Amino acid sequence: MWATNWKQPVKIDRSIQRRVFATFGAFTLLLCLVYTGICVLVAYIIEDQVLDNLLADEAHYIEQRFRASGKIPPPRLPYIELYSESNPPPADVLAALPEGATKAEWFSDGVRHFHLRKLNLNGDTSPILAAEVGRLLTVSRQSGELLWLLVAALLATSALAIWMAYRLSSRTIRPVIALAREVKNQQYADTPLSLPSCSAGDEIGFLARTLERSFNQLKLALRRESEFTRDVSHELRTAITIVKNTLALSHLRNLSPQETKELRTTVEAMENTISALLALARAESVEQRPFDLRPLLENRILALHRRVPERRFQVRLEIPDSYPIAGNSHLATLLIDNLLNNAVRHASRPQLHIREDGSALVFENPIGEPFDTDTSLLPGEKSEQNDGMGQGLYLVKRIADALGWDLSTKCDEKLFTCAVYPAAA
């Protein structure tokens, strides 16, 4: 079964802000490490290329002088050694520069570092230039200081990157977190959901407006369903019991005219109650449109006379020929029918006066005994003299609330008054 307690608190196990911060932070740290590695690599490459360019320039100088004079000149730089037939290279140098290679690097021990290059003089002579560049390795010699500089730069850029990641994640996720907090604080309240983020003109505002509309529609549907279930269970049980008892007696003897009348009245009350409850449970019943109340009142009064002609019920209608209001015409019809039926059943004399009093539409009928009008608006409440189900005025109040109209009742020793305040068109 999927039905659970929808008001059970939902715990957020994973924070979007933490996830976004971790993603941004890890990405920026990775970028810092990558660019730090690139800087170190570029420094070594540039250093090596500068040394190789020095050796290439020296080799070019010797080759030019050899072609011009036929003699091999000595190297100009003191850290460069020339190995030829008269000065054979050591075995380590020959091993470091294999057959077919024109240049190479050779680490003779932990200190000395050589760059090697073969000269292209003629087919018989291939001298080798060996530059001992150990003292020229600036990057290597300054590796300790450079390492600390890089570490400091890495820490500084990492701190800046983490701070920027935090700011970006906070700035980006803050509206989402605020929206989630608003929904969390209000989703279980009985009042309609109202999200301040709805005023935003971006995607968060659109999401907030959609959530607010969906939540409120869901709450309204759940409340209508709950009220419908409660009302059907409460309001129809008495009527069904009366019908069942009357039908049970009909097997033993014929129903008297009074019993038949009571059975018909009870069935009509059940039908009226079910119509009202179904209308209140439907979402389309809350749609509001302007319409004229005068023709609707006249139509329902005529229907009352056709339905109970034997009562000869007198209705005096004193409202303007045009009475524009705003509301749902179907619910307004049910409200008027309930007020008319209430007057027919409980008036001490068959009289009803419907009049306009400022912004109120007033229904007045004589009564025999006064009763508490406050409790009469509660479900199932009725006076001791009332033999009905106690749902008449309660349904009228429910219908008026669904229409967005106000309702007040007053009862004195001789007159019951119900004032309805319709919404202006």
GROMACS .gro file of C-alpha atoms in nm:
model
  425
    1MET     CA    1   0.000   0.000   0.000
    2TRP     CA    2   0.135   0.342  -0.092
    3ALA     CA    3  -0.087   0.535   0.146
    4THR     CA    4   0.117   0.661   0.440
    5ASN     CA    5   0.107   0.953   0.678
    6TRP     CA    6   0.180   1.241   0.441
    7LYS     CA    7   0.259   1.466   0.736
    8GLN     CA    8   0.552   1.249   0.844
    9PRO     CA    9   0.868   1.468   0.845
   10VAL     CA   10   1.107   1.404   0.558
   11LYS     CA   11   1.478   1.417   0.646
   12ILE     CA   12   1.725   1.555   0.394
   13ASP     CA   13   2.021   1.317   0.397
   14ARG     CA   14   2.239   1.487   0.137
   15SER     CA   15   2.287   1.861   0.100
   16ILE     CA   16   2.303   2.000  -0.253
   17GLN     CA   17   2.524   2.284  -0.132
   18ARG     CA   18   2.783   2.044   0.012
   19ARG     CA   19   2.780   1.836  -0.305
   20VAL     CA   20   2.820   2.143  -0.528
   21PHE     CA   21   3.094   2.282  -0.302
   22ALA     CA   22   3.279   1.948  -0.306
   23THR     CA   23   3.249   1.930  -0.686
   24PHE     CA   24   3.367   2.289  -0.741
   25GLY     CA   25   3.640   2.256  -0.478
   26ALA     CA   26   3.775   1.929  -0.616
   27PHE     CA   27   3.768   2.066  -0.969
   28THR     CA   28   3.951   2.387  -0.877
   29LEU     CA   29   4.210   2.198  -0.669
   30LEU     CA   30   4.270   1.966  -0.961
   31LEU     CA   31   4.317   2.267  -1.189
   32CYS     CA   32   4.567   2.417  -0.942
   33LEU     CA   33   4.765   2.094  -0.930
   34VAL     CA   34   4.758   2.055  -1.309
   35TYR     CA   35   4.877   2.410  -1.373
   36THR     CA   36   5.143   2.383  -1.100
   37GLY     CA   37   5.275   2.069  -1.267
   38ILE     CA   38   5.265   2.243  -1.604
   39CYS     CA   39   5.465   2.538  -1.465
   40VAL     CA   40   5.731   2.306  -1.323
   41LEU     CA   41   5.747   2.108  -1.646
   42VAL     CA   42   5.770   2.424  -1.859
   43ALA     CA   43   6.054   2.559  -1.638
   44TYR     CA   44   6.259   2.242  -1.687
   45ILE     CA   45   6.183   2.230  -2.059
   46ILE     CA   46   6.286   2.594  -2.108
   47GLU     CA   47   6.605   2.540  -1.909
   48ASP     CA   48   6.694   2.234  -2.111
   49GLN     CA   49   6.613   2.412  -2.438
   50VAL     CA   50   6.832   2.710  -2.349
   51LEU     CA   51   7.127   2.481  -2.277
   52ASP     CA   52   7.069   2.288  -2.597
   53ASN     CA   53   7.054   2.616  -2.793
   54LEU     CA   54   7.392   2.721  -2.646
   55LEU     CA   55   7.547   2.393  -2.754
   56ALA     CA   56   7.383   2.420  -3.098
   57ASP     CA   57   7.528   2.769  -3.148
   58GLU     CA   58   7.875   2.644  -3.052
   59ALA     CA   59   7.845   2.349  -3.290
   60HIS     CA   60   7.734   2.583  -3.571
   61TYR     CA   61   8.035   2.810  -3.503
   62ILE     CA   62   8.282   2.518  -3.517
   63GLU     CA   63   8.128   2.379  -3.837
   64GLN     CA   64   8.150   2.716  -4.010
   65ARG     CA   65   8.512   2.769  -3.908
   66PHE     CA   66   8.602   2.417  -4.020
   67ARG     CA   67   8.450   2.471  -4.365
   68ALA     CA   68   8.633   2.804  -4.395
   69SER     CA   69   8.978   2.698  -4.273
   70GLY     CA   70   8.973   2.320  -4.277
   71LYS     CA   71   9.078   2.318  -3.913
   72ILE     CA   72   8.869   2.245  -3.607
   73PRO     CA   73   8.877   2.547  -3.376
   74PRO     CA   74   8.861   2.503  -2.998
   75PRO     CA   75   8.529   2.573  -2.822
   76ARG     CA   76   8.473   2.932  -2.716
   77LEU     CA   77   8.297   2.846  -2.390
   78PRO     CA   78   8.505   2.706  -2.105
   79TYR     CA   79   8.250   2.446  -1.993
   80ILE     CA   80   8.243   2.284  -2.341
   81GLU     CA   81   8.485   2.005  -2.426
   82LEU     CA   82   8.560   1.892  -2.786
   83TYR     CA   83   8.636   1.522  -2.837
   84SER     CA   84   8.800   1.428  -3.169
   85GLU     CA   85   9.062   1.187  -3.303
   86SER     CA   86   9.336   1.374  -3.119
   87ASN     CA   87   9.126   1.386  -2.801
   88PRO     CA   88   8.923   1.065  -2.793
   89PRO     CA   89   8.601   1.072  -2.587
   90PRO     CA   90   8.567   0.854  -2.279
   91ALA     CA   91   8.381   0.527  -2.307
   92ASP     CA   92   8.095   0.672  -2.098
   93VAL     CA   93   8.047   0.951  -2.350
   94LEU     CA   94   8.045   0.708  -2.642
   95ALA     CA   95   7.796   0.490  -2.457
   96ALA     CA   96   7.574   0.789  -2.386
   97LEU     CA   97   7.569   0.883  -2.756
   98PRO     CA   98   7.479   0.563  -2.942
   99GLU     CA   99   7.528   0.502  -3.313
  100GLY     CA  100   7.297   0.714  -3.525
  101ALA     CA  101   7.215   0.969  -3.252
  102THR     CA  102   7.326   1.331  -3.299
  103LYS     CA  103   7.263   1.459  -2.946
  104ALA     CA  104   7.199   1.326  -2.599
  105GLU     CA  105   7.210   1.404  -2.224
  106TRP     CA  106   7.438   1.224  -1.983
  107PHE     CA  107   7.446   1.225  -1.606
  108SER     CA  108   7.797   1.112  -1.513
  109ASP     CA  109   7.732   1.111  -1.138
  110GLY     CA  110   7.502   1.279  -0.892
  111VAL     CA  111   7.649   1.624  -0.963
  112ARG     CA  112   7.774   1.654  -1.322
  113HIS     CA  113   7.532   1.683  -1.611
  114PHE     CA  114   7.642   1.678  -1.977
  115HIS     CA  115   7.475   1.777  -2.304
  116LEU     CA  116   7.632   1.590  -2.600
  117ARG     CA  117   7.617   1.672  -2.971
  118LYS     CA  118   7.792   1.526  -3.279
  119LEU     CA  119   7.941   1.768  -3.529
  120ASN     CA  120   7.879   1.727  -3.901
  121LEU     CA  121   8.222   1.813  -4.044
  122ASN     CA  122   8.291   1.545  -4.307
  123GLY     CA  123   8.234   1.178  -4.360
  124ASP     CA  124   8.550   1.073  -4.179
  125THR     CA  125   8.546   1.313  -3.889
  126SER     CA  126   8.258   1.330  -3.637
  127PRO     CA  127   8.383   1.516  -3.329
  128ILE     CA  128   8.165   1.531  -3.020
  129LEU     CA  129   8.089   1.842  -2.820
  130ALA     CA  130   8.030   1.778  -2.452
  131ALA     CA  131   7.898   2.066  -2.240
  132GLU     CA  132   7.914   2.021  -1.864
  133VAL     CA  133   7.609   2.229  -1.769
  134GLY     CA  134   7.573   2.129  -1.405
  135ARG     CA  135   7.643   2.481  -1.283
  136LEU     CA  136   7.403   2.627  -1.541
  137LEU     CA  137   7.101   2.427  -1.417
  138THR     CA  138   6.930   2.722  -1.251
  139VAL     CA  139   6.596   2.549  -1.203
  140SER     CA  140   6.757   2.241  -1.056
  141ARG     CA  141   6.990   2.442  -0.832
  142GLN     CA  142   6.702   2.658  -0.712
  143SER     CA  143   6.464   2.365  -0.682
  144GLY     CA  144   6.434   2.403  -0.304
  145GLU     CA  145   6.340   2.771  -0.323
  146LEU     CA  146   6.123   2.708  -0.628
  147LEU     CA  147   5.953   2.421  -0.450
  148TRP     CA  148   5.860   2.641  -0.156
  149LEU     CA  149   5.746   2.911  -0.397
  150LEU     CA  150   5.531   2.663  -0.585
  151VAL     CA  151   5.393   2.519  -0.262
  152ALA     CA  152   5.308   2.867  -0.138
  153ALA     CA  153   5.151   2.955  -0.472
  154LEU     CA  154   4.964   2.625  -0.471
  155LEU     CA  155   4.831   2.685  -0.120
  156ALA     CA  156   4.734   3.043  -0.200
  157THR     CA  157   4.562   2.954  -0.525
  158SER     CA  158   4.398   2.651  -0.363
  159ALA     CA  159   4.265   2.865  -0.079
  160LEU     CA  160   4.142   3.121  -0.329
  161ALA     CA  161   3.992   2.847  -0.542
  162ILE     CA  162   3.815   2.686  -0.244
  163TRP     CA  163   3.684   3.025  -0.133
  164MET     CA  164   3.559   3.097  -0.484
  165ALA     CA  165   3.403   2.750  -0.500
  166TYR     CA  166   3.227   2.816  -0.171
  167ARG     CA  167   3.105   3.155  -0.287
  168LEU     CA  168   2.990   3.021  -0.621
  169SER     CA  169   2.816   2.721  -0.467
  170SER     CA  170   2.653   2.938  -0.201
  171ARG     CA  171   2.541   3.199  -0.451
  172THR     CA  172   2.417   2.938  -0.696
  173ILE     CA  173   2.244   2.707  -0.450
  174ARG     CA  174   2.119   2.966  -0.199
  175PRO     CA  175   1.785   3.023  -0.383
  176VAL     CA  176   1.727   2.647  -0.403
  177ILE     CA  177   1.805   2.603  -0.032
  178ALA     CA  178   1.579   2.896   0.057
  179LEU     CA  179   1.299   2.746  -0.151
  180ALA     CA  180   1.347   2.404   0.011
  181ARG     CA  181   1.342   2.565   0.358
  182GLU     CA  182   1.022   2.755   0.276
  183VAL     CA  183   0.852   2.440   0.152
  184LYS     CA  184   0.976   2.240   0.453
  185ASN     CA  185   0.845   2.499   0.700
  186GLN     CA  186   0.504   2.529   0.539
  187GLN     CA  187   0.421   2.199   0.372
  188TYR     CA  188   0.256   2.048   0.681
  189ALA     CA  189   0.069   2.363   0.783
  190ASP     CA  190  -0.307   2.376   0.739
  191THR     CA  191  -0.287   2.720   0.578
  192PRO     CA  192  -0.224   2.760   0.203
  193LEU     CA  193   0.139   2.746   0.099
  194SER     CA  194   0.289   3.091   0.036
  195LEU     CA  195   0.646   3.101  -0.097
  196PRO     CA  196   0.834   3.436  -0.101
  197SER     CA  197   1.050   3.299  -0.384
  198CYS     CA  198   0.751   3.326  -0.618
  199SER     CA  199   0.841   3.690  -0.678
  200ALA     CA  200   1.171   3.594  -0.845
  201GLY     CA  201   1.171   3.631  -1.221
  202ASP     CA  202   1.411   3.343  -1.290
  203GLU     CA  203   1.378   2.965  -1.296
  204ILE     CA  204   1.360   2.955  -0.915
  205GLY     CA  205   1.057   3.183  -0.924
  206PHE     CA  206   0.890   2.963  -1.186
  207LEU     CA  207   0.965   2.654  -0.977
  208ALA     CA  208   0.833   2.824  -0.660
  209ARG     CA  209   0.510   2.930  -0.832
  210THR     CA  210   0.461   2.580  -0.971
  211LEU     CA  211   0.526   2.421  -0.631
  212GLU     CA  212   0.296   2.665  -0.453
  213ARG     CA  213   0.014   2.604  -0.700
  214SER     CA  214   0.061   2.226  -0.690
  215PHE     CA  215   0.086   2.208  -0.310
  216ASN     CA  216  -0.222   2.424  -0.262
  217GLN     CA  217  -0.422   2.225  -0.514
  218LEU     CA  218  -0.315   1.903  -0.342
  219LYS     CA  219  -0.403   2.040   0.003
  220LEU     CA  220  -0.739   2.159  -0.126
  221ALA     CA  221  -0.811   1.821  -0.286
  222LEU     CA  222  -0.711   1.636   0.032
  223ARG     CA  223  -0.927   1.866   0.245
  224ARG     CA  224  -1.225   1.822   0.012
  225GLU     CA  225  -1.177   1.446   0.017
  226SER     CA  226  -1.150   1.441   0.397
  227GLU     CA  227  -1.455   1.662   0.440
  228PHE     CA  228  -1.653   1.461   0.187
  229THR     CA  229  -1.568   1.131   0.360
  230ARG     CA  230  -1.652   1.275   0.701
  231ASP     CA  231  -1.974   1.435   0.587
  232VAL     CA  232  -2.098   1.131   0.398
  233SER     CA  233  -2.024   0.912   0.699
  234HIS     CA  234  -2.186   1.152   0.945
  235GLU     CA  235  -2.472   1.315   0.758
  236LEU     CA  236  -2.618   1.018   0.573
  237ARG     CA  237  -2.605   0.759   0.851
  238THR     CA  238  -2.917   0.891   1.026
  239ALA     CA  239  -3.110   0.923   0.702
  240ILE     CA  240  -3.020   0.571   0.590
  241THR     CA  241  -3.128   0.437   0.932
  242ILE     CA  242  -3.467   0.610   0.896
  243VAL     CA  243  -3.517   0.470   0.546
  244LYS     CA  244  -3.413   0.118   0.655
  245ASN     CA  245  -3.647   0.122   0.957
  246THR     CA  246  -3.937   0.252   0.752
  247LEU     CA  247  -3.883  -0.010   0.482
  248ALA     CA  248  -3.854  -0.280   0.750
  249LEU     CA  249  -4.196  -0.180   0.885
  250SER     CA  250  -4.343  -0.185   0.534
  251HIS     CA  251  -4.312  -0.568   0.529
  252LEU     CA  252  -4.542  -0.593   0.831
  253ARG     CA  253  -4.806  -0.337   0.732
  254ASN     CA  254  -4.877  -0.073   0.474
  255LEU     CA  255  -4.711   0.259   0.524
  256SER     CA  256  -4.928   0.537   0.654
  257PRO     CA  257  -4.944   0.866   0.460
  258GLN     CA  258  -4.731   1.028   0.731
  259GLU     CA  259  -4.465   0.754   0.708
  260THR     CA  260  -4.465   0.780   0.328
  261LYS     CA  261  -4.423   1.154   0.355
  262GLU     CA  262  -4.137   1.115   0.602
  263LEU     CA  263  -3.973   0.858   0.375
  264ARG     CA  264  -4.001   1.088   0.076
  265THR     CA  265  -3.872   1.383   0.279
  266THR     CA  266  -3.576   1.180   0.404
  267VAL     CA  267  -3.487   1.060   0.055
  268GLU     CA  268  -3.509   1.416  -0.077
  269ALA     CA  269  -3.285   1.534   0.206
  270MET     CA  270  -3.034   1.260   0.125
  271GLU     CA  271  -3.041   1.355  -0.241
  272ASN     CA  272  -2.991   1.722  -0.156
  273THR     CA  273  -2.707   1.638   0.084
  274ILE     CA  274  -2.531   1.414  -0.166
  275SER     CA  275  -2.564   1.677  -0.442
  276ALA     CA  276  -2.417   1.942  -0.215
  277LEU     CA  277  -2.131   1.721  -0.093
  278LEU     CA  278  -2.041   1.608  -0.444
  279ALA     CA  279  -2.041   1.967  -0.566
  280LEU     CA  280  -1.815   2.070  -0.277
  281ALA     CA  281  -1.578   1.780  -0.350
  282ARG     CA  282  -1.533   1.872  -0.717
  283ALA     CA  283  -1.249   2.106  -0.801
  284GLU     CA  284  -1.442   2.279  -1.079
  285SER     CA  285  -1.696   2.398  -0.822
  286VAL     CA  286  -1.454   2.665  -0.703
  287GLU     CA  287  -1.452   2.844  -1.040
  288GLN     CA  288  -1.595   3.193  -0.998
  289ARG     CA  289  -1.791   3.375  -1.270
  290PRO     CA  290  -2.024   3.678  -1.263
  291PHE     CA  291  -2.396   3.606  -1.301
  292ASP     CA  292  -2.734   3.757  -1.211
  293LEU     CA  293  -2.886   3.619  -0.891
  294ARG     CA  294  -3.246   3.738  -0.949
  295PRO     CA  295  -3.334   3.484  -1.225
  296LEU     CA  296  -3.171   3.206  -1.024
  297LEU     CA  297  -3.378   3.289  -0.715
  298GLU     CA  298  -3.701   3.302  -0.914
  299ASN     CA  299  -3.623   2.968  -1.079
  300ARG     CA  300  -3.556   2.793  -0.747
  301ILE     CA  301  -3.870   2.940  -0.584
  302LEU     CA  302  -4.081   2.810  -0.872
  303ALA     CA  303  -3.913   2.470  -0.842
  304LEU     CA  304  -3.999   2.469  -0.470
  305HIS     CA  305  -4.367   2.533  -0.543
  306ARG     CA  306  -4.374   2.252  -0.800
  307ARG     CA  307  -4.203   2.015  -0.557
  308VAL     CA  308  -4.427   2.079  -0.252
  309PRO     CA  309  -4.750   2.232  -0.385
  310GLU     CA  310  -4.948   2.105  -0.086
  311ARG     CA  311  -4.758   2.334   0.154
  312ARG     CA  312  -4.880   2.649  -0.025
  313PHE     CA  313  -4.558   2.810   0.089
  314GLN     CA  314  -4.553   3.188   0.043
  315VAL     CA  315  -4.227   3.347  -0.064
  316ARG     CA  316  -4.195   3.725  -0.084
  317LEU     CA  317  -3.904   3.834  -0.296
  318GLU     CA  318  -3.781   4.193  -0.259
  319ILE     CA  319  -3.457   4.238  -0.448
  320PRO     CA  320  -3.369   4.450  -0.753
  321ASP     CA  321  -3.451   4.321  -1.101
  322SER     CA  322  -3.076   4.303  -1.165
  323TYR     CA  323  -2.862   4.157  -0.885
  324PRO     CA  324  -2.513   4.089  -1.030
  325ILE     CA  325  -2.281   3.881  -0.813
  326ALA     CA  326  -1.967   3.667  -0.857
  327GLY     CA  327  -1.952   3.300  -0.774
  328ASN     CA  328  -2.024   2.950  -0.897
  329SER     CA  329  -2.383   2.925  -1.018
  330HIS     CA  330  -2.413   2.554  -0.935
  331LEU     CA  331  -2.303   2.604  -0.575
  332ALA     CA  332  -2.524   2.913  -0.551
  333THR     CA  333  -2.820   2.700  -0.663
  334LEU     CA  334  -2.747   2.441  -0.393
  335LEU     CA  335  -2.713   2.714  -0.129
  336ILE     CA  336  -3.050   2.868  -0.221
  337ASP     CA  337  -3.218   2.525  -0.234
  338ASN     CA  338  -3.087   2.443   0.113
  339LEU     CA  339  -3.210   2.773   0.254
  340LEU     CA  340  -3.552   2.725   0.090
  341ASN     CA  341  -3.579   2.364   0.214
  342ASN     CA  342  -3.471   2.472   0.561
  343ALA     CA  343  -3.750   2.732   0.567
  344VAL     CA  344  -4.011   2.484   0.434
  345ARG     CA  345  -3.926   2.226   0.699
  346HIS     CA  346  -3.879   2.442   1.005
  347ALA     CA  347  -4.088   2.759   0.958
  348SER     CA  348  -4.374   2.782   1.206
  349ARG     CA  349  -4.587   2.931   0.928
  350PRO     CA  350  -4.547   2.872   0.551
  351GLN     CA  351  -4.384   3.207   0.494
  352LEU     CA  352  -4.041   3.322   0.375
  353HIS     CA  353  -3.921   3.673   0.313
  354ILE     CA  354  -3.618   3.724   0.087
  355ARG     CA  355  -3.490   4.082   0.075
  356GLU     CA  356  -3.186   4.292   0.009
  357ASP     CA  357  -3.023   4.467   0.303
  358GLY     CA  358  -2.722   4.664   0.185
  359SER     CA  359  -2.469   4.407   0.061
  360ALA     CA  360  -2.659   4.118   0.225
  361LEU     CA  361  -2.926   3.886   0.086
  362VAL     CA  362  -3.151   3.813   0.385
  363PHE     CA  363  -3.373   3.505   0.430
  364GLU     CA  364  -3.632   3.542   0.710
  365ASN     CA  365  -3.892   3.294   0.825
  366PRO     CA  366  -4.102   3.265   1.144
  367ILE     CA  367  -4.013   3.000   1.400
  368GLY     CA  368  -4.183   2.848   1.699
  369GLU     CA  369  -3.894   2.817   1.944
  370PRO     CA  370  -3.560   3.000   1.930
  371PHE     CA  371  -3.236   2.801   1.913
  372ASP     CA  372  -2.862   2.857   1.926
  373THR     CA  373  -2.753   2.969   1.579
  374ASP     CA  374  -2.384   2.922   1.662
  375THR     CA  375  -2.411   2.547   1.718
  376SER     CA  376  -2.652   2.510   1.425
  377LEU     CA  377  -2.365   2.582   1.187
  378LEU     CA  378  -2.171   2.279   1.318
  379PRO     CA  379  -2.206   1.935   1.155
  380GLY     CA  380  -2.487   1.726   1.298
  381GLU     CA  381  -2.605   1.994   1.541
  382LYS     CA  382  -2.978   2.071   1.561
  383SER     CA  383  -3.229   2.205   1.804
  384GLU     CA  384  -3.440   1.982   2.024
  385GLN     CA  385  -3.748   2.069   1.819
  386ASN     CA  386  -3.573   1.977   1.494
  387ASP     CA  387  -3.649   1.625   1.371
  388GLY     CA  388  -3.412   1.646   1.074
  389MET     CA  389  -3.053   1.530   1.029
  390GLY     CA  390  -2.892   1.854   1.144
  391GLN     CA  391  -2.704   1.911   0.820
  392GLY     CA  392  -2.907   2.197   0.666
  393LEU     CA  393  -2.736   2.508   0.804
  394TYR     CA  394  -2.401   2.330   0.823
  395LEU     CA  395  -2.415   2.256   0.450
  396VAL     CA  396  -2.523   2.614   0.384
  397LYS     CA  397  -2.213   2.734   0.573
  398ARG     CA  398  -1.991   2.491   0.382
  399ILE     CA  399  -2.131   2.602   0.047
  400ALA     CA  400  -2.093   2.970   0.138
  401ASP     CA  401  -1.730   2.910   0.236
  402ALA     CA  402  -1.665   2.733  -0.095
  403LEU     CA  403  -1.817   3.030  -0.279
  404GLY     CA  404  -1.609   3.274  -0.081
  405TRP     CA  405  -1.924   3.435   0.059
  406ASP     CA  406  -1.989   3.539   0.419
  407LEU     CA  407  -2.282   3.402   0.617
  408SER     CA  408  -2.443   3.501   0.947
  409THR     CA  409  -2.749   3.373   1.130
  410LYS     CA  410  -2.969   3.526   1.398
  411CYS     CA  411  -3.263   3.386   1.591
  412ASP     CA  412  -3.505   3.558   1.825
  413GLU     CA  413  -3.837   3.452   1.973
  414LYS     CA  414  -4.032   3.488   1.651
  415LEU     CA  415  -3.797   3.511   1.356
  416PHE     CA  416  -3.500   3.323   1.213
  417THR     CA  417  -3.272   3.531   0.991
  418CYS     CA  418  -2.992   3.409   0.765
  419ALA     CA  419  -2.787   3.681   0.593
  420VAL     CA  420  -2.575   3.584   0.293
  421TYR     CA  421  -2.311   3.826   0.166
  422PRO     CA  422  -2.236   3.739  -0.198
  423ALA     CA  423  -1.918   3.855  -0.369
  424ALA     CA  424  -1.972   4.159  -0.589
  425ALA     CA  425  -1.943   4.103  -0.963
   0.00000   0.00000   0.00000
